[in-house]
Coordinates of C-alpha atoms and ligand atoms in Angstrom, one line a residue:
X300 CA 106.3 144.2 150.4
X301 CA 105.3 142.6 153.9
X302 CA 106.3 139.1 154.8
X303 CA 104.2 136.2 154.3
X304 CA 104.6 132.7 155.4
X305 CA 103.1 129.3 156.2
X306 CA 101.6 128.3 159.4
X307 CA 99.3 126.1 161.0
X308 CA 96.4 127.8 162.3
X309 CA 93.6 126.7 165.0
X310 CA 90.3 128.6 164.1
X311 CA 88.4 126.2 166.8
X312 CA 89.0 123.9 169.8
X313 CA 88.3 119.7 168.8
X314 CA 89.2 120.6 165.0
X315 CA 92.2 120.2 163.0
X316 CA 94.7 122.6 162.3
X317 CA 95.3 124.0 159.2
X318 CA 98.3 125.2 157.1
X319 CA 97.7 128.7 155.8
X320 CA 99.3 131.9 154.4
X321 CA 100.0 134.5 157.6
X322 CA 101.1 138.0 157.0
X323 CA 103.2 139.9 159.2
X324 CA 103.2 143.3 160.7
X325 CA 106.3 145.7 160.4
X326 CA 108.6 144.9 163.1
X327 CA 107.8 147.7 166.3
X328 CA 111.1 149.0 167.7
X329 CA 111.8 145.9 170.3
X330 CA 110.5 143.2 168.1
X331 CA 112.4 140.4 166.6
X332 CA 111.8 137.9 163.7
X333 CA 112.8 134.5 163.8
X334 CA 112.8 132.4 161.6
X335 CA 112.0 129.0 162.8
X336 CA 114.2 126.4 162.3
X337 CA 112.6 123.3 164.9
X338 CA 109.5 123.5 167.1
X339 CA 108.6 121.0 169.7
X340 CA 104.2 119.5 170.2
X341 CA 104.0 120.0 174.0
X342 CA 100.8 118.9 175.8
X343 CA 100.1 122.8 176.2
X344 CA 99.5 123.2 172.7
X345 CA 97.1 119.7 172.7
X346 CA 95.2 121.2 175.7
X347 CA 94.5 124.4 173.7
X348 CA 93.6 122.0 170.5
X349 CA 91.6 119.7 173.0
X350 CA 89.6 123.0 174.6
X351 CA 90.5 122.6 178.1
X352 CA 92.4 125.6 177.9
X353 CA 91.1 128.3 176.2
X354 CA 92.7 130.5 174.3
X355 CA 91.1 133.2 171.5
X356 CA 90.9 132.2 167.7
X357 CA 92.1 132.1 165.6
X358 CA 95.6 131.7 166.8
X359 CA 98.7 129.8 166.0
X360 CA 99.9 127.6 168.6
X361 CA 103.8 126.6 169.4
X362 CA 105.7 127.8 172.3
X363 CA 109.0 125.3 171.9
X364 CA 111.3 126.8 169.2
X365 CA 114.6 127.8 168.3
X366 CA 115.6 129.5 164.8
X367 CA 118.0 132.0 163.0
X368 CA 117.5 135.6 163.7
X369 CA 116.2 137.3 160.6
X370 CA 115.5 141.2 161.5
X371 CA 115.4 143.2 164.8
X372 CA 113.6 146.1 165.6
X373 CA 115.8 149.6 166.3
X374 CA 115.3 149.4 170.0
X375 CA 115.7 145.5 170.4
X376 CA 118.5 144.7 172.9
X377 CA 121.0 141.5 173.4
X378 CA 120.2 140.0 170.4
X379 CA 121.2 140.4 166.8
X380 CA 120.9 139.6 163.0
X381 CA 122.1 136.0 162.5
X382 CA 121.9 134.7 166.1
X383 CA 120.8 131.5 166.6
X384 CA 118.6 131.5 169.3
X385 CA 115.6 129.2 171.5
X386 CA 112.2 130.8 172.3
X387 CA 111.1 131.9 175.7
X388 CA 107.0 131.9 176.6
X389 CA 107.8 134.3 179.8
X390 CA 108.3 137.6 178.7
X391 CA 107.3 140.3 181.5
X392 CA 107.3 143.7 182.4
X393 CA 110.3 144.0 185.3
X394 CA 108.6 146.4 187.2
X395 CA 105.2 144.9 188.7
X396 CA 104.2 143.6 191.9
X397 CA 105.2 140.1 190.8
X398 CA 108.5 141.2 188.9
X399 CA 109.7 143.1 191.7
X400 CA 109.1 140.1 194.0
X401 CA 111.6 138.0 191.7
X402 CA 108.3 135.6 189.8
X403 CA 108.4 137.0 186.5
X404 CA 106.0 134.0 185.8
X405 CA 103.7 135.7 187.8
X406 CA 104.1 139.3 185.8
X407 CA 101.0 141.2 186.2
X408 CA 101.3 141.7 182.3
X409 CA 102.1 138.8 181.3
X410 CA 99.4 136.8 183.1
X411 CA 96.8 139.9 182.7
X412 CA 97.8 139.3 179.0
X413 CA 98.7 136.0 177.8
X414 CA 95.5 134.1 178.3
X415 CA 93.5 136.5 176.4
X416 CA 96.9 136.3 173.3
X417 CA 96.9 140.2 173.7
X418 CA 100.8 141.5 173.1
X419 CA 102.0 143.7 175.9
X420 CA 101.6 146.8 173.9
X421 CA 98.1 145.8 172.5
X422 CA 99.1 145.3 168.7
X423 CA 98.3 142.4 166.6
X424 CA 101.1 141.3 164.8
X425 CA 99.8 138.6 162.2
X426 CA 96.9 138.7 160.0
X427 CA 94.6 135.7 158.0
X428 CA 94.4 135.7 154.5
X429 CA 91.3 137.7 154.8
X430 CA 92.6 140.1 156.9
X431 CA 91.2 138.9 160.3
X432 CA 93.9 139.4 163.2
X433 CA 95.4 135.8 164.1
X434 CA 96.4 135.1 167.6
X435 CA 100.1 133.8 168.8
X436 CA 99.9 131.3 171.5
X437 CA 102.1 133.0 174.5
X438 CA 103.3 135.6 172.7
X439 CA 105.0 132.8 170.2
X440 CA 102.9 130.8 167.6
X441 CA 106.1 129.1 166.7
X442 CA 103.8 126.3 164.3
X443 CA 105.0 128.3 161.4
X444 CA 108.2 129.6 159.5
X445 CA 108.7 132.7 161.2
X446 CA 107.3 134.2 164.4
X447 CA 107.6 137.5 165.6
X448 CA 108.6 138.0 169.4
X449 CA 110.0 140.5 171.5
X450 CA 113.8 141.0 172.2
X451 CA 113.4 139.4 175.8
X452 CA 111.9 136.2 174.3
X453 CA 114.9 135.5 171.9
X454 CA 117.7 134.1 173.8
X455 CA 120.5 133.6 171.9
X456 CA 122.3 129.8 171.9
X457 CA 125.7 128.8 170.7
X458 CA 125.5 128.2 166.4
X459 CA 126.7 124.3 167.0
X460 CA 123.7 123.7 169.0
X461 CA 121.8 121.8 166.3
X462 CA 118.0 123.2 165.8
X463 CA 115.8 120.1 166.5
X464 CA 117.4 119.6 170.2
X465 CA 117.8 123.4 170.9
X466 CA 114.0 123.9 170.7
X467 CA 113.2 121.5 173.7
X468 CA 114.9 124.2 176.2
X469 CA 112.2 126.0 175.3
X470 CA 109.6 124.6 177.3
X471 CA 109.7 120.7 178.6
X472 CA 113.8 120.0 179.4
X473 CA 113.6 123.5 180.9
X474 CA 110.4 122.8 183.0
X475 CA 112.1 119.9 183.8
X476 CA 115.7 120.4 184.8
X477 CA 114.9 123.4 186.0
X478 CA 112.6 122.3 188.7
X479 CA 115.1 119.8 189.7
X480 CA 118.2 122.2 189.6
X481 CA 116.8 125.9 190.4
X482 CA 114.3 124.9 192.7
X483 CA 114.7 121.5 194.4
X484 CA 117.7 122.1 196.9
X485 CA 118.6 118.4 195.9
X486 CA 121.4 117.8 197.7
X487 CA 124.6 115.2 196.4
X488 CA 123.2 111.8 197.6
X489 CA 119.8 113.0 197.7
X490 CA 117.2 110.6 197.1
X491 CA 114.8 111.8 194.3
X492 CA 111.7 110.6 192.7
X493 CA 110.3 111.7 189.3
X494 CA 106.2 110.3 188.8
X495 CA 105.5 110.5 185.2
X496 CA 108.8 110.4 182.8
X497 CA 107.4 112.1 179.5
X498 CA 109.7 114.9 178.3
X499 CA 109.9 116.9 181.4
X500 CA 109.7 114.2 183.6
X501 CA 112.9 112.8 181.9
X502 CA 114.5 116.3 181.9
X503 CA 114.1 116.2 185.8
X504 CA 115.4 112.9 186.0
X505 CA 118.3 114.5 184.1
X506 CA 118.3 117.5 186.5
X507 CA 118.3 115.2 189.5
X508 CA 121.4 113.4 187.6
X509 CA 123.4 117.0 187.3
X510 CA 122.2 117.8 190.9
X511 CA 124.0 114.9 192.2
X512 CA 121.5 112.8 193.6
X513 CA 122.1 109.2 194.8
X514 CA 118.7 107.3 194.1
X515 CA 116.6 108.1 191.1
X516 CA 113.6 106.5 191.3
X517 CA 111.8 107.2 188.0
X518 CA 107.8 106.0 187.3
X519 CA 105.5 105.9 184.5
X520 CA 103.0 103.3 183.4
X521 CA 104.9 102.9 180.0
X522 CA 108.0 100.4 180.9
X523 CA 109.6 102.0 177.1
X524 CA 109.7 105.3 178.9
X525 CA 111.3 103.8 182.0
X526 CA 113.9 102.3 179.6
X527 CA 114.4 106.3 178.7
X528 CA 114.9 107.5 182.1
X529 CA 117.4 104.6 183.0
X530 CA 119.3 106.0 180.0
X531 CA 119.0 109.7 181.4
X532 CA 120.1 108.7 185.1
X533 CA 117.4 106.8 186.7
X534 CA 118.4 103.9 189.5
X535 CA 115.3 102.6 189.2
X536 CA 112.7 102.4 187.8
X537 CA 108.9 101.7 188.9
X538 CA 106.0 100.1 186.3
X539 CA 103.2 101.9 187.9
X540 CA 100.5 99.7 186.0
X541 CA 102.0 96.6 188.2
X542 CA 104.3 98.4 190.8
X543 CA 104.0 100.4 194.0
X544 CA 105.7 103.6 193.8
X545 CA 104.9 104.2 197.5
X546 CA 106.4 101.3 198.9
X547 CA 109.4 101.7 196.3
X548 CA 110.1 105.6 197.9
X549 CA 110.1 103.7 201.4
X550 CA 112.1 100.5 200.6
X551 CA 115.1 102.6 199.1
X552 CA 114.6 105.1 202.3
X553 CA 114.9 102.9 205.1
X554 CA 111.0 103.3 205.4
X555 CA 111.6 107.2 205.3
X556 CA 110.5 108.3 202.1
X557 CA 112.5 110.0 199.6
X558 CA 114.6 114.0 200.1
X559 CA 112.5 115.2 197.0
X560 CA 109.5 113.9 194.8
X561 CA 109.0 115.8 191.2
X562 CA 105.4 115.1 190.1
X563 CA 105.3 115.4 186.0
X564 CA 102.3 113.0 185.0
X565 CA 99.6 115.6 185.7
X566 CA 97.4 112.8 187.2
X567 CA 95.0 113.4 190.5
X568 CA 96.7 109.8 191.5
X569 CA 100.5 111.0 190.6
X570 CA 99.4 114.4 193.0
X571 CA 98.2 111.8 195.5
X572 CA 101.2 109.5 195.4
X573 CA 103.6 112.8 195.5
X574 CA 103.0 113.7 199.4
X575 CA 102.7 110.1 200.5
X576 CA 106.3 108.8 199.0
X577 CA 107.9 112.1 200.2
X578 CA 109.7 111.9 203.9
X579 CA 108.8 114.1 206.6
X580 CA 110.4 117.5 205.8
X581 CA 111.4 116.5 202.5
X582 CA 109.9 118.5 198.9
X583 CA 107.4 118.1 196.8
X584 CA 107.5 119.0 193.2
X585 CA 104.0 119.9 191.2
X586 CA 104.8 120.2 187.3
X587 CA 102.1 118.6 185.9
X588 CA 98.2 120.0 185.2
X589 CA 94.9 118.4 185.1
X590 CA 91.6 120.5 184.4
X591 CA 91.6 123.9 186.6
X592 CA 88.5 122.9 187.6
X593 CA 89.1 119.6 188.7
X594 CA 89.4 118.7 193.0
X595 CA 92.3 116.2 193.7
X596 CA 92.1 114.8 197.2
X597 CA 94.7 114.0 199.9
X598 CA 94.8 111.9 202.5
X599 CA 95.6 114.7 205.6
X600 CA 98.2 112.9 207.3
X601 CA 100.5 112.8 204.1
X602 CA 100.3 116.5 203.7
X603 CA 101.7 117.3 207.5
X604 CA 105.1 116.9 209.2
X605 CA 107.0 119.7 207.7
X606 CA 106.6 118.6 204.2
X607 CA 107.4 121.7 201.5
X608 CA 104.9 121.6 198.1
X609 CA 105.5 123.9 195.5
X610 CA 104.1 124.3 191.8
X611 CA 106.1 125.7 189.4
X612 CA 105.4 126.2 185.6
X613 CA 108.9 127.1 183.2
X614 CA 111.5 125.6 186.0
X615 CA 111.8 128.9 188.0
X616 CA 114.0 129.9 184.9
X617 CA 115.7 132.9 183.9
X618 CA 116.1 132.1 180.2
X619 CA 119.3 134.6 179.8
X620 CA 121.0 132.5 181.9
X621 CA 119.4 129.6 181.7
X622 CA 118.9 128.5 178.1
X623 CA 122.7 129.0 177.1
X624 CA 123.6 126.4 180.1
X625 CA 121.8 124.1 179.0
X626 CA 122.9 124.1 175.5
X627 CA 126.5 124.1 176.7
X628 CA 125.6 121.0 179.0
X629 CA 124.0 119.5 175.8
X630 CA 127.1 120.3 173.7
X631 CA 129.3 119.0 176.4
X632 CA 127.5 115.5 176.6
X633 CA 125.9 116.5 180.1
X634 CA 122.2 116.3 178.8
X635 CA 121.0 114.1 176.4
X636 CA 118.2 115.6 174.5
X637 CA 118.9 113.2 171.2
X638 CA 116.9 110.3 173.0
X639 CA 113.4 112.8 173.5
X640 CA 113.0 113.3 169.7
X641 CA 110.5 110.6 168.8
X642 CA 110.0 111.9 165.3
X643 CA 110.7 114.6 163.2
X644 CA 107.7 115.8 161.1
X645 CA 107.3 118.4 158.8
X646 CA 104.8 121.6 159.2
X647 CA 101.6 119.4 157.3
X648 CA 102.4 116.4 159.7
X649 CA 101.0 118.7 162.7
X650 CA 97.8 116.9 163.2
X651 CA 99.1 113.5 163.0
X652 CA 101.9 114.8 165.4
X653 CA 99.4 115.8 167.8
X654 CA 97.6 112.1 167.3
X655 CA 100.3 110.0 168.4
X656 CA 100.9 112.4 171.3
X657 CA 97.4 112.0 172.2
X658 CA 97.8 108.2 172.2
X659 CA 101.0 108.7 174.6
X660 CA 103.3 107.4 171.9
X661 CA 105.6 110.4 171.3
X662 CA 108.0 111.6 173.8
X663 CA 108.5 114.8 171.4
X664 CA 107.7 115.4 168.3
X665 CA 109.7 117.9 166.6
X666 CA 108.6 119.8 163.4
X667 CA 111.7 120.9 161.4
X668 CA 111.8 123.5 158.5
X669 CA 114.4 123.0 155.7
Ligands
CXF919 C1 102.2 127.0 178.9 C2 101.7 127.8 179.8 C3 100.7 128.5 179.1 C4 101.5 129.0 177.5 C5 102.6 128.1 176.9 C6 103.0 127.5 177.7 N1 103.2 126.0 180.0 C7 104.0 125.0 178.9 O1 103.8 124.1 177.9
ZN920 ZN1 105.5 123.6 176.9

């Protein structure tokens, strides 16, 4: 008898998710069946719901999750039944042009099949009650009680790690902390500006603190987020509605500009501010997204003077190395995650959760499954 479970299904952009019974196929050799215990609502899911990011439908969204391994296929490696895992959304083939060049996030299989929601082996794992295939967002689809993933995507973390906080490591926290620690070569005492203090930005603030940054200037339109940023390590905050982030970057650095600017706001004006606020030779790291068909203009002079501008989407992560490290940092009190959770909701509350995210009211709403 095949496994059936409840999941939130999106049938068309700009319609509510509906909670339905989904049937899972038998596990393939390297598959892992995970019982989801917590899943975060991320902006990327919202982009799919709103239609600015297009995926085939019907689809189960959700790509920031933690759970317990229920069963593994006979050839699954690195994970076993009973493990507590955080899920990664970047499976990769390991032998294409980009994997060979140490950039699994650009893996040809991953980028070729992910946006089409086609599994690496082409075999869809889940069906709806009427027998139609239902896709999994980025080889995951964690807004459900279970999820079949590849062994590469299920990363064991210590069992003391609470699931609702563990799940955040799977996307937002990894993206922000990784930008600071894996990509931004932040030296002790460096000045760092973080523009946009949602989950990713607050994680970037923490990454900067963990890297030993001196001044950490947080910028946001919402004073409540600046208060949180201060808790996470920001040494000053700029309310972008009334303050001038570029002037602050100059003021704190004797007029030079900061060593590193991390952008996590996802707006044209934030992108523009990054290259103005950084010092000559400094680093700019873009994490935010806007519609891919939009233009962003820059003052040409702001791009000069040996500035290093990088775009990164998953914090240059190596999940098997980084997820357990971040879990350990949480357990040791060095990485704050409790404060990122605005509310815990049931699967049935998912549409309200996304409405709150859209209104900018939530850092993270987390679905918990009991
Ligand atoms: C995404 C990118 C596209 C699929 C899932 C994850 N990144 C961050 O939210
Ligand atoms: Zn995400």
